[in-house]
Every structure is written in C-alpha cells, then in structure tokens.
Short mmCIF file of C-alpha atoms in Angstrom, two decimals:
data_model
loop_
_atom_site.label_atom_id
_atom_site.label_comp_id
_atom_site.label_asym_id
_atom_site.label_seq_id
_atom_site.Cartn_x
_atom_site.Cartn_y
_atom_site.Cartn_z
CA MET P 1 0.00 0.00 0.00
CA GLU P 2 1.31 3.48 -0.88
CA THR P 3 2.62 5.75 1.86
CA ARG P 4 1.45 9.33 1.37
CA VAL P 5 2.99 12.45 2.91
CA ARG P 6 0.57 15.33 3.35
CA THR P 7 -0.91 17.85 5.74
CA ALA P 8 -2.69 16.24 8.68
CA ALA P 9 -6.29 15.76 7.56
CA GLY P 10 -7.89 16.08 10.99
CA ASP P 11 -7.67 15.40 14.72
CA ALA P 12 -7.34 11.64 14.30
CA GLU P 13 -4.25 11.94 12.09
CA PHE P 14 -2.76 14.56 14.41
CA GLU P 15 -3.27 12.21 17.37
CA GLY P 16 -1.56 9.50 15.34
CA TYR P 17 1.40 11.83 14.84
CA LEU P 18 1.52 12.56 18.60
CA ALA P 19 1.68 8.82 19.26
CA GLN P 20 4.84 8.69 17.12
CA THR P 21 6.43 11.54 19.08
CA ARG P 22 5.87 9.48 22.22
CA HIS P 23 7.73 6.59 20.59
CA ALA P 24 10.58 8.85 19.46
CA PHE P 25 10.98 11.27 22.40
CA GLY P 26 9.01 9.78 25.26
CA LYS P 27 6.71 12.80 25.26
CA VAL P 28 4.54 14.96 23.03
CA PRO P 29 5.32 18.53 21.87
CA TYR P 30 4.82 21.15 24.54
CA ASP P 31 1.48 22.94 24.13
CA HIS P 32 1.10 21.21 20.77
CA ALA P 33 -2.31 22.80 20.17
CA THR P 34 -0.64 26.20 19.83
CA LEU P 35 2.06 24.85 17.52
CA ARG P 36 -0.54 23.14 15.37
CA ALA P 37 -2.69 26.27 15.17
CA ASN P 38 0.20 28.53 14.15
CA GLY P 39 2.28 26.18 12.03
CA VAL P 40 2.06 23.37 9.50
CA THR P 41 1.72 19.70 10.41
CA ALA P 42 2.91 17.14 7.87
CA VAL P 43 2.16 13.43 8.33
CA ALA P 44 3.09 10.21 6.60
CA VAL P 45 0.05 7.96 6.22
CA ARG P 46 -0.44 4.41 4.94
CA GLY P 47 -4.09 3.52 4.81
CA GLU P 48 -5.40 4.82 8.12
CA GLU P 49 -2.10 4.37 9.97
CA VAL P 50 0.02 7.43 10.72
CA LEU P 51 3.70 6.48 10.39
CA GLY P 52 5.27 9.80 11.31
CA GLY P 53 5.05 13.54 11.12
CA GLY P 54 6.59 16.90 11.97
CA LEU P 55 5.73 20.46 12.94
CA PHE P 56 6.89 23.36 10.76
CA LEU P 57 6.73 26.82 12.31
CA PRO P 58 6.79 30.08 10.29
CA PHE P 59 8.74 33.05 11.63
CA ALA P 60 11.48 35.49 10.62
CA GLN P 61 15.15 35.29 11.61
CA HIS P 62 17.75 38.03 11.72
CA PHE P 63 20.64 37.60 9.27
CA GLY P 64 23.04 40.42 8.58
CA GLY P 65 20.86 42.73 10.65
CA ARG P 66 17.73 42.18 8.56
CA PRO P 67 14.70 39.94 9.24
CA VAL P 68 14.55 37.11 6.72
CA PRO P 69 11.36 35.03 6.18
CA SER P 70 12.13 31.64 7.65
CA GLY P 71 10.71 28.63 9.44
CA GLY P 72 11.64 25.95 11.94
CA VAL P 73 11.43 22.16 11.75
CA ALA P 74 10.37 20.65 15.07
CA TRP P 75 9.40 17.32 16.58
CA LEU P 76 10.15 15.25 13.47
CA ALA P 77 9.22 11.65 14.27
CA VAL P 78 8.94 8.40 12.28
CA ALA P 79 7.63 5.06 13.55
CA PRO P 80 10.56 2.86 14.66
CA TRP P 81 9.57 0.10 12.25
CA GLU P 82 9.56 2.54 9.30
CA ARG P 83 12.90 4.26 9.82
CA GLY P 84 15.42 4.08 6.99
CA ALA P 85 12.78 4.26 4.25
CA GLY P 86 13.18 7.99 3.57
CA LEU P 87 10.05 9.17 5.35
CA ALA P 88 11.87 11.77 7.48
CA ARG P 89 13.23 13.42 4.36
CA ARG P 90 9.86 13.37 2.63
CA LEU P 91 8.19 14.89 5.67
CA THR P 92 10.84 17.62 5.89
CA GLU P 93 10.50 18.46 2.20
CA GLU P 94 6.70 18.57 2.45
CA GLY P 95 6.73 20.83 5.51
CA THR P 96 9.41 23.22 4.26
CA GLU P 97 7.72 23.46 0.86
CA ARG P 98 4.53 24.46 2.68
CA LEU P 99 6.50 27.08 4.63
CA ARG P 100 7.89 28.39 1.38
CA GLY P 101 4.64 28.40 -0.56
CA GLU P 102 2.23 29.57 2.15
CA HIS P 103 4.45 31.74 4.35
CA GLY P 104 7.15 32.99 1.98
CA ALA P 105 10.02 31.30 3.85
CA VAL P 106 13.34 31.44 1.97
CA LEU P 107 15.26 29.35 4.51
CA ALA P 108 14.59 26.90 7.32
CA CYS P 109 16.39 25.83 10.48
CA ALA P 110 16.23 22.91 12.89
CA TRP P 111 17.90 21.63 16.04
CA THR P 112 19.27 18.12 15.50
CA PRO P 113 21.73 15.64 17.08
CA ALA P 114 22.13 14.08 13.59
CA PRO P 115 23.55 16.84 11.35
CA GLY P 116 24.92 14.23 8.96
CA VAL P 117 21.40 13.11 8.08
CA TYR P 118 20.31 16.66 7.36
CA ARG P 119 23.55 17.29 5.46
CA ARG P 120 22.56 14.64 2.94
CA TRP P 121 19.35 16.62 2.40
CA GLY P 122 21.20 19.91 1.72
CA TRP P 123 21.31 21.34 5.25
CA GLU P 124 24.44 22.30 7.21
CA SER P 125 25.44 23.09 10.77
CA ALA P 126 25.42 26.80 11.56
CA ALA P 127 26.62 26.69 15.18
CA VAL P 128 26.84 24.28 18.09
CA ALA P 129 24.94 25.16 21.27
CA SER P 130 25.99 24.78 24.89
CA GLY P 131 24.50 25.09 28.33
CA TYR P 132 26.39 26.72 31.20
CA ALA P 133 26.31 26.47 34.99
CA LEU P 134 28.00 28.61 37.62
CA ASP P 135 28.05 29.14 41.39
CA PRO P 136 26.31 32.40 42.33
CA ALA P 137 28.70 32.75 45.30
CA GLN P 138 31.49 33.45 42.78
CA LEU P 139 29.71 36.30 41.04
CA PRO P 140 31.35 39.74 41.18
CA PRO P 141 29.36 42.45 42.93
CA PRO P 142 27.17 44.43 40.55
CA ALA P 143 28.24 47.94 39.67
CA PRO P 144 26.31 50.75 41.37
CA GLY P 145 23.58 52.48 39.46
CA PHE P 146 21.38 49.46 38.63
CA GLU P 147 18.12 48.38 40.19
CA THR P 148 16.00 45.28 39.80
CA VAL P 149 12.62 45.62 38.08
CA LEU P 150 9.85 43.32 36.91
CA PRO P 151 9.64 44.17 33.20
CA ASP P 152 6.55 43.59 31.15
CA GLY P 153 6.49 41.78 27.82
CA THR P 154 6.57 45.00 25.82
CA ALA P 155 9.76 46.23 27.48
CA CYS P 156 11.44 42.85 27.03
CA ALA P 157 10.43 42.66 23.38
CA ARG P 158 11.75 46.17 22.77
CA LEU P 159 15.15 45.28 24.24
CA ARG P 160 15.34 41.97 22.40
CA GLU P 161 14.40 43.53 19.06
CA ARG P 162 17.11 46.12 19.57
CA LEU P 163 19.80 43.53 20.30
CA ALA P 164 18.78 40.59 18.07
CA PRO P 165 19.99 42.11 14.76
CA ASP P 166 23.56 41.95 16.12
CA TRP P 167 23.44 38.17 15.61
CA ASN P 168 22.64 35.76 12.80
CA GLY P 169 19.74 33.52 13.76
CA PRO P 170 17.59 35.07 16.51
CA LEU P 171 13.89 34.99 15.78
CA ARG P 172 11.64 37.96 15.35
CA ARG P 173 9.24 36.17 17.63
CA PRO P 174 5.68 35.81 16.35
CA ASP P 175 2.84 37.23 18.45
CA TRP P 176 1.90 33.79 19.76
CA TRP P 177 5.45 32.93 20.89
CA ARG P 178 5.39 34.64 24.29
CA GLY P 179 2.14 33.02 25.42
CA TRP P 180 3.35 29.63 24.25
CA LYS P 181 6.60 29.92 26.20
CA GLN P 182 4.74 31.08 29.30
CA ARG P 183 2.63 27.92 29.16
CA THR P 184 5.64 25.66 28.62
CA THR P 185 7.76 27.18 31.42
CA GLU P 186 5.42 26.89 34.37
CA GLY P 187 6.41 29.03 37.33
CA ALA P 188 8.77 31.23 35.32
CA LEU P 189 9.54 34.72 36.59
CA THR P 190 10.99 37.45 34.38
CA VAL P 191 13.33 39.82 36.23
CA GLY P 192 15.18 42.76 34.76
CA VAL P 193 17.67 45.49 35.58
CA ALA P 194 17.45 49.16 34.73
CA ARG P 195 19.99 51.91 35.09
CA GLU P 196 18.89 54.34 37.78
CA GLY P 197 17.10 57.25 36.19
CA GLU P 198 16.60 55.30 32.97
CA ARG P 199 13.57 53.19 33.81
CA GLU P 200 10.53 52.48 31.68
CA PRO P 201 6.98 51.21 32.38
CA CYS P 202 7.21 47.66 33.70
CA GLY P 203 4.80 44.99 34.87
CA ASP P 204 1.29 45.26 36.16
CA GLY P 205 2.15 45.82 39.80
CA PRO P 206 2.35 49.04 41.78
CA GLY P 207 4.89 51.70 40.84
CA GLY P 208 8.35 51.64 42.33
CA SER P 209 11.87 50.48 41.54
CA ARG P 210 11.50 46.94 42.84
CA GLY P 211 7.81 46.17 42.69
CA GLY P 212 6.59 46.27 39.14
CA GLY P 213 6.48 49.75 37.65
CA SER P 214 9.12 52.32 36.73
CA HIS P 215 9.25 55.23 34.36
CA GLY P 216 11.58 56.75 31.76
CA GLY P 217 14.62 55.41 29.89
CA HIS P 218 14.98 51.79 28.83
CA LEU P 219 15.52 48.29 30.19
CA ALA P 220 19.20 47.28 30.38
CA GLY P 221 18.62 43.53 30.62
CA TYR P 222 16.16 40.81 31.52
CA ALA P 223 16.09 37.10 32.30
CA THR P 224 13.27 34.55 32.49
CA VAL P 225 13.96 32.09 35.29
CA THR P 226 12.47 28.94 36.83
CA VAL P 227 13.77 26.93 39.80
CA GLU P 228 14.58 23.24 40.06
CA PRO P 229 15.76 21.12 43.02
CA TYR P 230 19.53 21.11 43.55
CA ARG P 231 21.29 18.35 45.48
CA PRO P 232 22.05 17.99 48.31
CA TRP P 233 19.83 20.96 49.13
CA GLY P 234 18.55 24.21 47.70
CA VAL P 235 17.51 25.05 44.18
CA ALA P 236 19.06 25.86 40.82
CA ALA P 237 17.94 29.01 39.04
CA VAL P 238 17.32 27.84 35.46
CA VAL P 239 17.56 30.61 32.87
CA HIS P 240 15.37 30.28 29.75
CA ASP P 241 15.85 33.74 28.21
CA PHE P 242 18.71 36.19 28.84
CA TRP P 243 19.39 39.53 27.15
CA HIS P 244 21.49 42.53 28.24
CA ASP P 245 22.67 45.60 26.41
CA GLY P 246 26.21 45.97 27.74
CA LEU P 247 28.90 44.35 29.87
CA ASP P 248 28.18 46.70 32.78
CA ALA P 249 24.60 45.37 33.06
CA LEU P 250 25.64 41.71 33.21
CA PRO P 251 26.70 41.46 36.92
CA ALA P 252 23.51 43.23 37.97
CA LEU P 253 21.38 40.87 35.89
CA LEU P 254 23.20 37.80 37.25
CA ALA P 255 22.58 39.12 40.78
CA ALA P 256 18.89 39.49 39.97
CA VAL P 257 18.81 35.89 38.71
CA SER P 258 20.50 34.56 41.86
CA ALA P 259 17.93 36.46 43.95
CA ARG P 260 15.11 34.43 42.31
CA SER P 261 15.10 32.37 45.52
CA PRO P 262 17.03 32.62 48.82
CA GLN P 263 18.08 28.99 48.29
CA VAL P 264 19.75 29.37 44.87
CA ARG P 265 22.91 27.24 44.85
CA GLN P 266 23.53 27.28 41.12
CA ILE P 267 22.67 29.37 38.06
CA ARG P 268 22.06 27.16 35.04
CA PHE P 269 21.68 28.54 31.53
CA ARG P 270 19.72 26.13 29.38
CA ARG P 271 21.15 25.10 26.03
CA SER P 272 21.42 27.93 23.50
CA VAL P 273 20.31 30.63 25.98
CA LEU P 274 23.85 32.06 25.76
CA PRO P 275 25.88 32.19 22.54
CA ARG P 276 29.06 30.16 22.45
CA ALA P 277 31.04 33.41 22.43
CA ASN P 278 29.31 34.73 25.55
CA ALA P 279 30.36 37.54 27.85
CA LEU P 280 30.88 35.53 31.04
CA GLN P 281 34.64 35.31 30.48
CA TRP P 282 34.91 39.12 30.61
CA VAL P 283 32.89 39.67 33.75
CA LEU P 284 33.70 36.83 36.19
CA ASP P 285 36.57 37.21 38.66
CA GLN P 286 36.95 33.42 38.76
CA TYR P 287 35.89 31.47 35.69
CA ALA P 288 34.52 28.40 37.45
CA VAL P 289 31.89 27.80 34.78
CA ARG P 290 30.82 24.35 33.63
CA GLU P 291 29.96 24.09 29.95
CA GLU P 292 27.76 21.27 28.71
CA GLY P 293 27.83 20.75 24.97
CA TRP P 294 24.62 20.23 23.08
CA TYR P 295 23.98 19.64 19.41
CA PRO P 296 23.95 22.18 16.56
CA TRP P 297 21.26 24.01 14.72
CA VAL P 298 21.26 23.39 11.00
CA LEU P 299 20.16 25.59 8.13
CA ARG P 300 18.98 25.17 4.56
CA LEU P 301 18.33 27.84 1.93
CA LEU P 302 14.95 26.99 0.40
CA ASP P 303 15.25 29.72 -2.25
CA ILE P 304 18.88 30.70 -2.84
CA ARG P 305 18.24 33.85 -4.86
CA ARG P 306 15.63 35.29 -2.53
CA ALA P 307 17.57 34.30 0.59
CA LEU P 308 20.72 36.06 -0.63
CA GLU P 309 18.77 39.18 -1.56
CA ALA P 310 16.84 39.25 1.74
CA ARG P 311 19.92 39.08 3.97
CA GLY P 312 21.87 42.12 5.10
CA TRP P 313 25.54 42.33 4.09
CA ASP P 314 28.50 44.42 5.12
CA PRO P 315 28.15 47.79 3.35
CA GLN P 316 31.84 48.22 2.48
CA PRO P 317 32.55 45.50 -0.14
CA ARG P 318 31.24 46.18 -3.60
CA GLY P 319 31.63 44.33 -6.87
CA ASP P 320 30.46 41.14 -8.47
CA VAL P 321 31.36 37.47 -8.55
CA GLY P 322 29.94 34.29 -9.99
CA LEU P 323 28.55 31.57 -7.75
CA GLU P 324 27.96 27.93 -8.65
CA VAL P 325 25.93 25.99 -6.08
CA VAL P 326 26.05 22.19 -6.16
CA SER P 327 23.19 20.18 -4.64
CA PRO P 328 23.76 16.92 -2.70
CA GLN P 329 22.59 15.12 -5.85
CA GLY P 330 25.39 16.78 -7.88
CA LYS P 331 23.23 19.25 -9.82
CA SER P 332 24.80 22.67 -10.39
CA ALA P 333 23.00 26.03 -10.41
CA PRO P 334 24.91 29.17 -11.52
CA TYR P 335 24.25 32.66 -10.19
CA ALA P 336 25.72 36.11 -10.75
CA LEU P 337 26.11 38.18 -7.58
CA THR P 338 26.35 41.96 -7.60
CA PHE P 339 26.63 43.83 -4.31
CA GLU P 340 27.14 47.29 -2.85
CA GLU P 341 26.04 49.26 0.22
CA GLY P 342 24.94 46.12 2.08
CA LEU P 343 22.54 44.90 -0.60
CA MET P 344 22.88 42.03 -3.07
CA HIS P 345 21.33 41.48 -6.46
CA VAL P 346 21.26 37.88 -7.68
CA GLN P 347 20.71 36.75 -11.24
CA ARG P 348 20.10 33.08 -11.94
CA GLY P 349 21.66 31.29 -14.91
CA SER P 350 24.87 33.15 -15.73
CA ARG P 351 27.72 31.06 -17.13
CA PRO P 352 30.60 30.04 -14.83
CA SER P 353 33.80 31.99 -15.43
CA ALA P 354 37.28 32.28 -13.97
CA ARG P 355 35.74 34.42 -11.22
CA THR P 356 33.21 31.79 -10.13
CA VAL P 357 33.19 30.42 -6.59
CA ARG P 358 31.95 26.83 -6.50
CA LEU P 359 30.19 25.65 -3.33
CA PRO P 360 28.08 22.75 -2.15
CA SER P 361 24.66 24.01 -1.04
CA THR P 362 25.57 22.89 2.47
CA THR P 363 28.65 25.15 2.59
CA LEU P 364 26.55 28.03 1.28
CA ALA P 365 24.11 27.62 4.18
CA ALA P 366 26.87 27.57 6.83
CA TRP P 367 28.57 30.63 5.29
CA TYR P 368 25.22 32.46 5.06
CA ALA P 369 24.76 32.01 8.83
CA GLY P 370 28.25 33.31 9.58
CA GLY P 371 29.34 29.90 10.84
CA LEU P 372 31.92 28.95 8.16
CA PRO P 373 34.18 31.48 6.40
CA LEU P 374 34.81 30.43 2.81
CA ARG P 375 38.59 30.67 3.21
CA HIS P 376 38.31 28.08 5.98
CA ALA P 377 35.87 26.03 3.90
CA ALA P 378 38.41 25.98 1.03
CA ARG P 379 41.09 24.56 3.36
CA LEU P 380 38.62 21.82 4.32
CA GLY P 381 37.82 21.03 0.68
CA MET P 382 34.30 22.47 1.09
CA ALA P 383 34.67 25.40 -1.35
CA ASP P 384 36.60 26.16 -4.52
CA GLY P 385 37.54 29.52 -6.01
CA ASP P 386 40.19 32.19 -6.29
CA ALA P 387 41.45 33.26 -2.85
CA ARG P 388 40.62 36.90 -3.62
CA ASP P 389 37.00 36.08 -4.42
CA LEU P 390 36.66 33.91 -1.32
CA ALA P 391 38.05 36.78 0.77
CA LEU P 392 35.65 39.22 -0.90
CA LEU P 393 32.62 37.07 -0.05
CA ASP P 394 33.90 36.59 3.49
CA ALA P 395 34.22 40.36 3.91
CA LEU P 396 30.69 40.71 2.62
CA ALA P 397 29.40 38.34 5.32
CA ALA P 398 31.55 39.82 8.10
CA GLY P 399 29.78 41.03 11.20
CA PRO P 400 27.15 39.10 13.19
CA ALA P 401 28.04 35.69 14.56
CA PRO P 402 25.56 32.78 14.52
CA TRP P 403 23.32 32.31 17.55
CA LEU P 404 19.84 30.77 17.79
CA PRO P 405 18.64 31.51 21.35
CA GLU P 406 15.20 29.96 20.80
CA SER P 407 14.38 26.28 21.20
CA PHE P 408 11.38 24.65 19.53
#
C-alpha cells in the first residue's frame, strides 16, 4: 500500500502523529495545540495508519541585521519500524515546501543531534549550542547604578528587538510565541535590571523600583527564570531567556537571577540561551563555569536567490562574482552576484567563469549564517575559487556571529 505524505487531515491523524512523538521522544510537543494552530503539520500515512510527522513553524530570523522570512522544523518523528525508508526526508521536504509556498520562507532551520542526516538533504550546521552552569557565590558584585525591576512583555520585546539584529539567527518572535513559552515554562519569573534614572513602564504591579512599575529610559537587561531542586539541598535558578545591552549590566542581571530564591545554589543557563562566544569570560573574577555541549542548529536555503537578496551584508565590499551551487545530488546552479552598500542582487543562470566560486549548497548555508568562512571552507575542501574572491565574499558576510537563542 502506498505511503502518502501530506498535511494532517484532521484530529485523528494529528493524534496518530503525537503517538509517534511518544515513541521517538518519550513525550509529546509542549502545548502542541498552539504549535498546530500557528504552524504546519505534515504526516506520513499508509491507509489509516500514521507512520510519522513533523511540525513546521513560520517566523522570521535576523541575518546580517535584517529579518529574513524563515521557518523551523520541530518534533520530526517516524515510527521505529519505518525508519530508513526515507520518510523523514519526505516529511521535511513537504513541511518546508509548505512554509515556502504559504508563508514565503526562503530558509529553514532545525535543532538536530544528527547533522549528517540533514547534510545529505542539503542542510548544514550553523553553530553548536551549549548550556552553562555557575556558582552564584562566585559572582562579582554588581556595579552601582542598577536596580532590579519586573519588566513587562513590551519592554522585554523592545530590548530583544534592539539587540537581536547583532546576531545571525535570533527569531523575530511571532505574536503567539510569548504566550506559548509562558505555558511551557510553568512558574517562570521574568526579572530585569534598569539603570537608575533610565527606567521604563514595567509589569502590572504598583509603581516603584522593585515592585513592578518604573518610568523613563529603557531596560538594560532581563532574564526569564524557573527553579529546580539542587542536590544535596537548595535550588538551581534555570535561565530560559537572557538579554542585556552591555557588559556593565551583566553582573547586575546575574545578581537578579540569583535572587530568584534565597536557596539558589547554582545558576544554570539552558542550552542555546547564551551564545558560544558569551560575555561571562569578561565579567567573572573566577571562571569556574561548567559548559555542557549540546547539538547544533542546521540551516537550509529553500530559495537561494531570494535568501541572498533578503539578507543584510557588510556595506563596504562592492563588486560582483559568480557563484555555482552544487546540490547533494550533484546538480549545479549558476548565479551572478552583484553587491554594494549592504545589498545584493542575484541573477540566476549566468555562465561560470574564472571568477566563479563553486560551493556545495551545504557550505553556502553555513557561510550564510556566519558559521563557516569560505577561506576556511576551502582549506577543508568544502569550497573552490580564487582566494581573492573567497576573501571578498567573506568580507561581505563579516559582522554578526551565529546564535539561535530559541528552542522549539
């Protein structure tokens, strides 16, 4: 009997997909009703049996300082007895094609412990994530001039939107994102710090510097924190979201996190909450920080021309170069790139010349995210071209480093 891959036809097929996530992960997606309502669900069906599925979430991501239409692949699951038959790839292609056709996505990302599988489908690792843990007793005292506040969602969003374009990967979070995260992080408290005399409206509580409200200026940092038991006694403050606008605000924000409970014995940053190149090394007097490696997020350009034109680029380089992109199946697609003042124009179909850089589509994705300079890729045998052209494209992509602080 034929196995079909399609959008979930109704509640019964969606429940069949959830059963497969229990097989694969031992649990179902958090608040899956919200994800289903705001995303795309693809399922693999044979007869009336659901053999697998995945959730595909539309959003925008910052690349080169500009929001790029994108989407995320989440909770991809295939029945154990059907693995190895290509269903995961078919589901991913169905879901990302829906993101592209219905939501205008030009690229997609996913968290995965199996980047090699995705690599065979044309995806590549953008950056590896880590979690961090530290002892609050070893924190330096915060600088004077900061006070703890309880910021509201508007203030947090304003700060995050101001800082996110400095990285490649952070989401421009959809309207439903905040409510979804609140439901999936039960008991979370969002604390913030403001420079004295530079406070803005915060929270729904009474006015005052430490209750809920404050006025004027802007938020300097915020963190969303839950607590978990810590052996042999006490609790760990678990950080789920963490943004600050300067190094001077960091000790004050860490102090606010450690004050989440009088029994905090450890501050734990969940995977990807901090970038790999984080600021802890420049603020701690003693770097007694434990890093726990996680797996990478991977990226694929669904529409190469539109993705290149949507991204922001360094405004200094100007010129043109040919680009030949090779798919995992060995098919080549030529492009002509022309760029100046941070913008790129891409023409499909020009003939390769002596000034053509030849890349696998996977290398292109990693370079696009700022995770793999082409000069390094050439040393690894992952790119081919004149050294001057490779350096020109690397200068074009200089700037933000890759970081995906959201998990889904």
